[in-house]
Amino acid sequence: MRASRMRRMRPSVLVLLLVLGLGGGPPASVGSQQSAIPTPAEFFGRTIGAAGVLIPHSEILRYYEVLAERTDRVQLRQVGRTTELRPFYYALVSSPENLARLDELIEANDKLYDPRGVGDEEAQAIIASNPSFVIVNGQIHSTEVGASQGGILLAHRLATGTDAEVEKILENVVVAHVPVHNPDGQEMVYEWLDRYRGTEHENSQPPFLYQKYVGHDNNRDWYMFTQVETRLSIQMQNLLHPQFTLDQHQQGSTGSRIFVPPFEDPWEPNVDPAIQASNNMIGAFMGQYLTARGYAGVEWKQRYDAWTPARAYYHTHGGVRILTEVASANFADDIEVPFEAIGSTHQERHWYFPMPWQGGTWRFSEVVDYHYTSAMAALRAAADLREHLLAGMYAAQRRSVEPDLSSDPPFAFVLPANQVDPPVTAKLLKVLQIADVDIERAGAAFRAGGRDYAAGSHIVRFAQPAGRFAKSVLERQEYPQLYLYEGGPLDPPYDVTAHTLPMLMNVRVDRVDAAFDVAAELVETVMAPAGGLVEPAGTDAAVAYLMDPQVNNSYSVAAAMGGRSLSRSTRGFEAAGRAWPAGTWIQQLPAGADGILVRQELAAAVRKHHVRAFGVARLPGVAKGWVGPPAVGIYQSYVASMPEGWLRFVLDQHQIPFEVLHDDDIRAGDLARFGVIFVPDNSSTAIVDGRSATPSNSRGRQTAAAPPQYAGGLGEEGVAMLRAYVEEGGTVFTWGRATGFASQHLGASGDSLGTGLSRTEFNIPGSLLRVEVDVDHPLGFGLTPETPIFYWNSPFWSPAGEQATSVATYPSSDLLLSGWIQGEERLAGNSALLENRVGQGRVIRVGFSPEYRAQAHHTFKVIFNAIFPPQESD
């Protein structure tokens, strides 16, 4: 295999943002060029950290612009637009001398990240002289309001301070900061809090996802990169290659006052040992820094692990993720936390918790201060431990580009050329390329690992700077058997146990351990496959075009065609020189001018969506059912559901239209216009009863009653309307916890068999399992006879019943594909996907996450099939 490029070409001066901050400090260091800089209090006319004071993103940026104008310690750049088109900024803070030679410092740091062709002597010189690079990522979750406020104050201190600590940081660190990672959500939450300030609804929970699609899951996107904000941040990561990134979060109010690393086990096994050791070193430094200065309640190790790359991109790119979790107040207001309300493990000293907090008033000013001081601790660690951190990156990355394949295989992963779903394969390759992974494309056929591969196959070598990222997302996971206590349940992952993208996306990826030769070229930009019409062989004109339902984008084409002369086969058949599965799209061409117009529309749609449609000179002799235009309703509870947001994202990405329905819309009736109504994963209580009209307590935080227009749920009237819709011929699609609502209120027979099982009996905390699918059933069209599903302690049912059809069933054994499983015998032979007939309609219950974080591309088809069912057969 040819050697890939030795040095990546990087953009010159980066477009980044500012470091955040708390504290004051007299003006400017020696040699700095600056004019008068207002304090935050002078600029905003409010005291940062005072109860009830929240400065929104738009105003924070105005202050950063002033700093960038008045001091040569700060560079501010806009790098793009958010999901809702707000400006997305980064800023850099360092000494004027460092910023004046920023390109040179970035290039030197890049040689530690990618040491191919770099001698040890040159690397050691860089380690001895280069500053460390640190990214501070603030307010990722928009209801965790303290980090961005502390950032304002820290920015002022670093921009103006002359004390020894500030000067040491500026000299030894280049700091890049995203003061608000989710500007859309921050502005939404702050507007909500301001709207009800001084009313009985003050500090009530917002009734929406605080990111348009994904809410809290925006911090579960660091290896799939579905969201705009994630991709903008990854651009910065790939340019700077920081020694560590500080992610600032908040947690509940009745435990520790702040968590800092080290993380508890398990770690993702592909993370280099030097990176793990650097994480431990930085976290211990920060904990000592805080505790020595009298900050009580500092905790190491507990709860937070380093397993999934969904929360830690940096760990497989030569850097460290440093997570802080500060105890929350009541948004920006103080709360009372009596000592007896604090959890027992946080009332006593432990080696990982040396100075308990004694309870009392927990002030918002303290929340802001803990954010600020922990950021200062992190930057001081980056300065004091500079050489250790750079040496750790170099050691880890040297092992990445020069692995010992005898003990650390594989040699490469190969993606064969002939994939079932070429557009989705291109999406997987794009994920890898966004993550800085080198991808090569074979120019000729070759043999590797005992298999033959055609020209056009893609190769991802392990020996490269981002090879550990590629390996961690392309291979199956084996979550370690760590138990809370002897005979007890599994010590649960902080998130999930599996992240195997080929299984989730139905892309064939072969692992090859032995070295092989291939004539291949580096792929500079992953391109989606060309779509178009393939005319029938010979001189006959096409009377219809066929599209494969295994290709997800074929559903986008169907949506674009709007049901015009479109049908789906109800069985498999042969035509155009190949076999076609059940559910194949048959786009007929009407006679005359209408046929010409339909063909033109189809040609445009398949080009746009990168799908190939194959022409046939005569209609296939197979039963088929007509397909109408999509008519989709999505129920959106005011108890916000992230699966609901992910569903909207998936449909928007595939350009399938839908209408969002709230409680009043359901109660108003007029539902017959929808072919399917989705009721996303949410508890039955949340769906029926909704938000509370009385005050409540969440994570130790007192919250007010919801405003009346957001209180309550569907209620009896809404449930009755939805039940009538089904009985009169409609389709309701439920998954996860919402399947319980279907059983209790919509007449779907049979409760989940997993109800009431203890975690020692049954526990599958986010794993990939295999199910056997009836691919001739309209809900199974386009799936494989054995389909990987993402299972997260989900419901399952007996497949028996007069009014129930099991579309996906768990096999008798060997269910686990990736992650962890306990109690698989409970699932064996039972149903993962039921279609229940209720009156003239149907209720679909899915016992897995078909939309899972826009990663489960293969099972998107369950959703799409509910939208495009074949109607009466001919």
Short mmCIF file of N, CA, C and O in Angstrom, two decimals, residues 624-681:
data_model
loop_
_atom_site.label_atom_id
_atom_site.label_comp_id
_atom_site.label_asym_id
_atom_site.label_seq_id
_atom_site.Cartn_x
_atom_site.Cartn_y
_atom_site.Cartn_z
N LYS A 624 -48.26 -5.61 -6.66
CA LYS A 624 -47.77 -4.34 -6.17
C LYS A 624 -48.92 -3.55 -5.57
O LYS A 624 -50.09 -3.82 -5.83
N GLY A 625 -48.56 -2.54 -4.76
CA GLY A 625 -49.57 -1.67 -4.18
C GLY A 625 -49.19 -0.22 -4.42
O GLY A 625 -48.01 0.15 -4.36
N TRP A 626 -50.17 0.61 -4.72
CA TRP A 626 -49.89 2.02 -5.01
C TRP A 626 -49.46 2.75 -3.74
O TRP A 626 -49.88 2.42 -2.63
N VAL A 627 -48.64 3.75 -3.92
CA VAL A 627 -48.10 4.55 -2.82
C VAL A 627 -48.53 6.00 -3.02
O VAL A 627 -48.31 6.57 -4.10
N GLY A 628 -49.13 6.58 -2.00
CA GLY A 628 -49.55 7.98 -2.08
C GLY A 628 -48.47 8.92 -1.58
O GLY A 628 -47.41 8.50 -1.10
N PRO A 629 -48.70 10.21 -1.65
CA PRO A 629 -47.74 11.19 -1.12
C PRO A 629 -47.66 11.08 0.40
O PRO A 629 -48.63 10.67 1.06
N PRO A 630 -46.51 11.42 0.99
CA PRO A 630 -46.38 11.31 2.45
C PRO A 630 -47.33 12.27 3.16
O PRO A 630 -47.49 13.42 2.77
N ALA A 631 -47.99 11.76 4.20
CA ALA A 631 -48.89 12.57 5.03
C ALA A 631 -48.57 12.23 6.48
O ALA A 631 -49.17 11.33 7.07
N VAL A 632 -47.61 12.95 7.05
CA VAL A 632 -46.98 12.58 8.31
C VAL A 632 -47.30 13.59 9.39
O VAL A 632 -47.11 14.81 9.20
N GLY A 633 -47.77 13.11 10.53
CA GLY A 633 -47.91 13.94 11.72
C GLY A 633 -46.96 13.43 12.79
O GLY A 633 -46.78 12.23 12.96
N ILE A 634 -46.32 14.35 13.51
CA ILE A 634 -45.43 13.99 14.62
C ILE A 634 -45.94 14.67 15.88
O ILE A 634 -46.00 15.91 15.95
N TYR A 635 -46.33 13.86 16.86
CA TYR A 635 -46.78 14.42 18.13
C TYR A 635 -45.58 14.93 18.91
O TYR A 635 -44.60 14.21 19.12
N GLN A 636 -45.66 16.18 19.32
CA GLN A 636 -44.58 16.82 20.08
C GLN A 636 -45.12 17.23 21.45
O GLN A 636 -45.85 18.21 21.59
N SER A 637 -44.75 16.46 22.44
CA SER A 637 -45.17 16.75 23.81
C SER A 637 -44.42 17.97 24.33
O SER A 637 -43.29 18.25 23.91
N TYR A 638 -45.02 18.66 25.29
CA TYR A 638 -44.30 19.74 25.97
C TYR A 638 -43.38 19.20 27.06
O TYR A 638 -42.67 19.97 27.70
N VAL A 639 -43.38 17.89 27.28
CA VAL A 639 -42.30 17.22 27.98
C VAL A 639 -41.35 16.78 26.88
O VAL A 639 -41.52 15.72 26.27
N ALA A 640 -40.36 17.61 26.59
CA ALA A 640 -39.58 17.47 25.37
C ALA A 640 -38.92 16.09 25.28
O ALA A 640 -38.39 15.57 26.27
N SER A 641 -38.94 15.53 24.09
CA SER A 641 -38.41 14.19 23.83
C SER A 641 -37.30 14.30 22.79
O SER A 641 -37.54 14.75 21.67
N MET A 642 -36.10 13.86 23.15
CA MET A 642 -35.01 13.89 22.17
C MET A 642 -35.25 12.94 21.00
O MET A 642 -34.94 13.29 19.85
N PRO A 643 -35.82 11.73 21.22
CA PRO A 643 -36.15 10.92 20.04
C PRO A 643 -37.09 11.62 19.06
O PRO A 643 -36.98 11.42 17.85
N GLU A 644 -38.01 12.44 19.59
CA GLU A 644 -38.88 13.20 18.70
C GLU A 644 -38.05 14.16 17.85
O GLU A 644 -38.27 14.30 16.63
N GLY A 645 -37.07 14.82 18.47
CA GLY A 645 -36.22 15.73 17.72
C GLY A 645 -35.36 15.01 16.69
O GLY A 645 -35.20 15.48 15.55
N TRP A 646 -34.81 13.87 17.08
CA TRP A 646 -34.02 13.10 16.13
C TRP A 646 -34.88 12.62 14.96
O TRP A 646 -34.42 12.57 13.81
N LEU A 647 -36.14 12.25 15.22
CA LEU A 647 -37.04 11.86 14.14
C LEU A 647 -37.23 13.01 13.15
O LEU A 647 -37.14 12.82 11.93
N ARG A 648 -37.47 14.20 13.67
CA ARG A 648 -37.62 15.36 12.77
C ARG A 648 -36.34 15.57 11.96
O ARG A 648 -36.39 15.88 10.76
N PHE A 649 -35.19 15.41 12.62
CA PHE A 649 -33.93 15.59 11.91
C PHE A 649 -33.79 14.58 10.78
O PHE A 649 -33.41 14.94 9.65
N VAL A 650 -34.09 13.31 11.06
CA VAL A 650 -33.96 12.28 10.04
C VAL A 650 -34.88 12.58 8.86
O VAL A 650 -34.48 12.47 7.69
N LEU A 651 -36.11 12.96 9.13
CA LEU A 651 -37.04 13.26 8.03
C LEU A 651 -36.61 14.50 7.26
O LEU A 651 -36.70 14.54 6.02
N ASP A 652 -36.14 15.52 7.97
CA ASP A 652 -35.65 16.71 7.26
C ASP A 652 -34.44 16.37 6.39
O ASP A 652 -34.33 16.86 5.25
N GLN A 653 -33.55 15.53 6.90
CA GLN A 653 -32.37 15.16 6.12
C GLN A 653 -32.76 14.40 4.86
O GLN A 653 -32.07 14.47 3.85
N HIS A 654 -33.86 13.66 4.92
CA HIS A 654 -34.32 12.90 3.75
C HIS A 654 -35.42 13.62 2.99
O HIS A 654 -36.02 13.06 2.07
N GLN A 655 -35.69 14.87 3.38
CA GLN A 655 -36.63 15.74 2.69
C GLN A 655 -38.01 15.08 2.56
O GLN A 655 -38.65 15.13 1.50
N ILE A 656 -38.43 14.47 3.66
CA ILE A 656 -39.77 13.91 3.76
C ILE A 656 -40.60 14.87 4.62
O ILE A 656 -40.29 15.07 5.79
N PRO A 657 -41.63 15.48 4.08
CA PRO A 657 -42.36 16.52 4.83
C PRO A 657 -43.19 15.92 5.97
O PRO A 657 -43.60 14.76 5.93
N PHE A 658 -43.44 16.75 6.98
CA PHE A 658 -44.25 16.33 8.13
C PHE A 658 -44.87 17.57 8.76
O PHE A 658 -44.47 18.70 8.47
N GLU A 659 -45.82 17.33 9.64
CA GLU A 659 -46.47 18.39 10.41
C GLU A 659 -46.34 18.06 11.88
O GLU A 659 -46.62 16.93 12.30
N VAL A 660 -45.90 19.03 12.67
CA VAL A 660 -45.79 18.84 14.11
C VAL A 660 -47.14 19.09 14.76
O VAL A 660 -47.81 20.09 14.47
N LEU A 661 -47.54 18.17 15.64
CA LEU A 661 -48.83 18.25 16.33
C LEU A 661 -48.62 18.37 17.82
O LEU A 661 -47.89 17.57 18.42
N HIS A 662 -49.26 19.36 18.42
CA HIS A 662 -49.23 19.50 19.88
C HIS A 662 -50.54 19.00 20.47
O HIS A 662 -51.42 18.53 19.75
N ASP A 663 -50.66 19.10 21.77
CA ASP A 663 -51.82 18.56 22.47
C ASP A 663 -53.12 19.12 21.90
O ASP A 663 -54.08 18.37 21.63
N ASP A 664 -53.18 20.44 21.71
CA ASP A 664 -54.41 21.06 21.19
C ASP A 664 -54.75 20.56 19.80
O ASP A 664 -55.94 20.41 19.45
N ASP A 665 -53.72 20.30 18.98
CA ASP A 665 -53.97 19.82 17.62
C ASP A 665 -54.60 18.43 17.64
O ASP A 665 -55.50 18.14 16.84
N ILE A 666 -54.12 17.58 18.54
CA ILE A 666 -54.70 16.23 18.64
C ILE A 666 -56.13 16.32 19.16
O ILE A 666 -57.04 15.67 18.63
N ARG A 667 -56.33 17.14 20.19
CA ARG A 667 -57.68 17.25 20.76
C ARG A 667 -58.67 17.84 19.78
O ARG A 667 -59.87 17.57 19.84
N ALA A 668 -58.19 18.65 18.83
CA ALA A 668 -59.09 19.28 17.86
C ALA A 668 -59.60 18.29 16.82
O ALA A 668 -60.53 18.60 16.07
N GLY A 669 -59.01 17.11 16.77
CA GLY A 669 -59.45 16.13 15.78
C GLY A 669 -58.90 16.45 14.41
O GLY A 669 -57.79 16.96 14.26
N ASP A 670 -59.66 16.15 13.36
CA ASP A 670 -59.23 16.37 11.99
C ASP A 670 -57.91 15.65 11.72
O ASP A 670 -57.00 16.18 11.09
N LEU A 671 -57.81 14.41 12.20
CA LEU A 671 -56.57 13.65 12.07
C LEU A 671 -56.57 12.74 10.85
O LEU A 671 -55.53 12.20 10.48
N ALA A 672 -57.72 12.58 10.20
CA ALA A 672 -57.82 11.63 9.10
C ALA A 672 -56.95 12.03 7.91
O ALA A 672 -56.69 11.21 7.02
N ARG A 673 -56.50 13.28 7.89
CA ARG A 673 -55.65 13.71 6.77
C ARG A 673 -54.24 13.12 6.84
O ARG A 673 -53.47 13.23 5.88
N PHE A 674 -53.89 12.49 7.97
CA PHE A 674 -52.57 11.90 8.13
C PHE A 674 -52.60 10.40 7.82
O PHE A 674 -53.48 9.68 8.30
N GLY A 675 -51.63 9.96 7.04
CA GLY A 675 -51.47 8.54 6.82
C GLY A 675 -50.86 7.85 8.02
O GLY A 675 -51.15 6.68 8.29
N VAL A 676 -50.00 8.55 8.77
CA VAL A 676 -49.37 8.01 9.97
C VAL A 676 -49.11 9.15 10.93
O VAL A 676 -48.75 10.26 10.52
N ILE A 677 -49.31 8.88 12.22
CA ILE A 677 -48.96 9.82 13.28
C ILE A 677 -47.93 9.14 14.18
O ILE A 677 -48.16 8.05 14.70
N PHE A 678 -46.78 9.77 14.32
CA PHE A 678 -45.72 9.25 15.17
C PHE A 678 -45.89 9.79 16.59
O PHE A 678 -46.05 11.01 16.79
N VAL A 679 -45.86 8.88 17.55
CA VAL A 679 -45.84 9.25 18.97
C VAL A 679 -44.49 8.79 19.50
O VAL A 679 -44.30 7.62 19.81
N PRO A 680 -43.50 9.69 19.58
CA PRO A 680 -42.13 9.29 19.89
C PRO A 680 -41.94 8.82 21.32
O PRO A 680 -42.81 9.02 22.20
N ASP A 681 -40.80 8.21 21.54
CA ASP A 681 -40.40 7.68 22.84
C ASP A 681 -40.59 8.72 23.94
O ASP A 681 -39.93 9.76 23.96
#
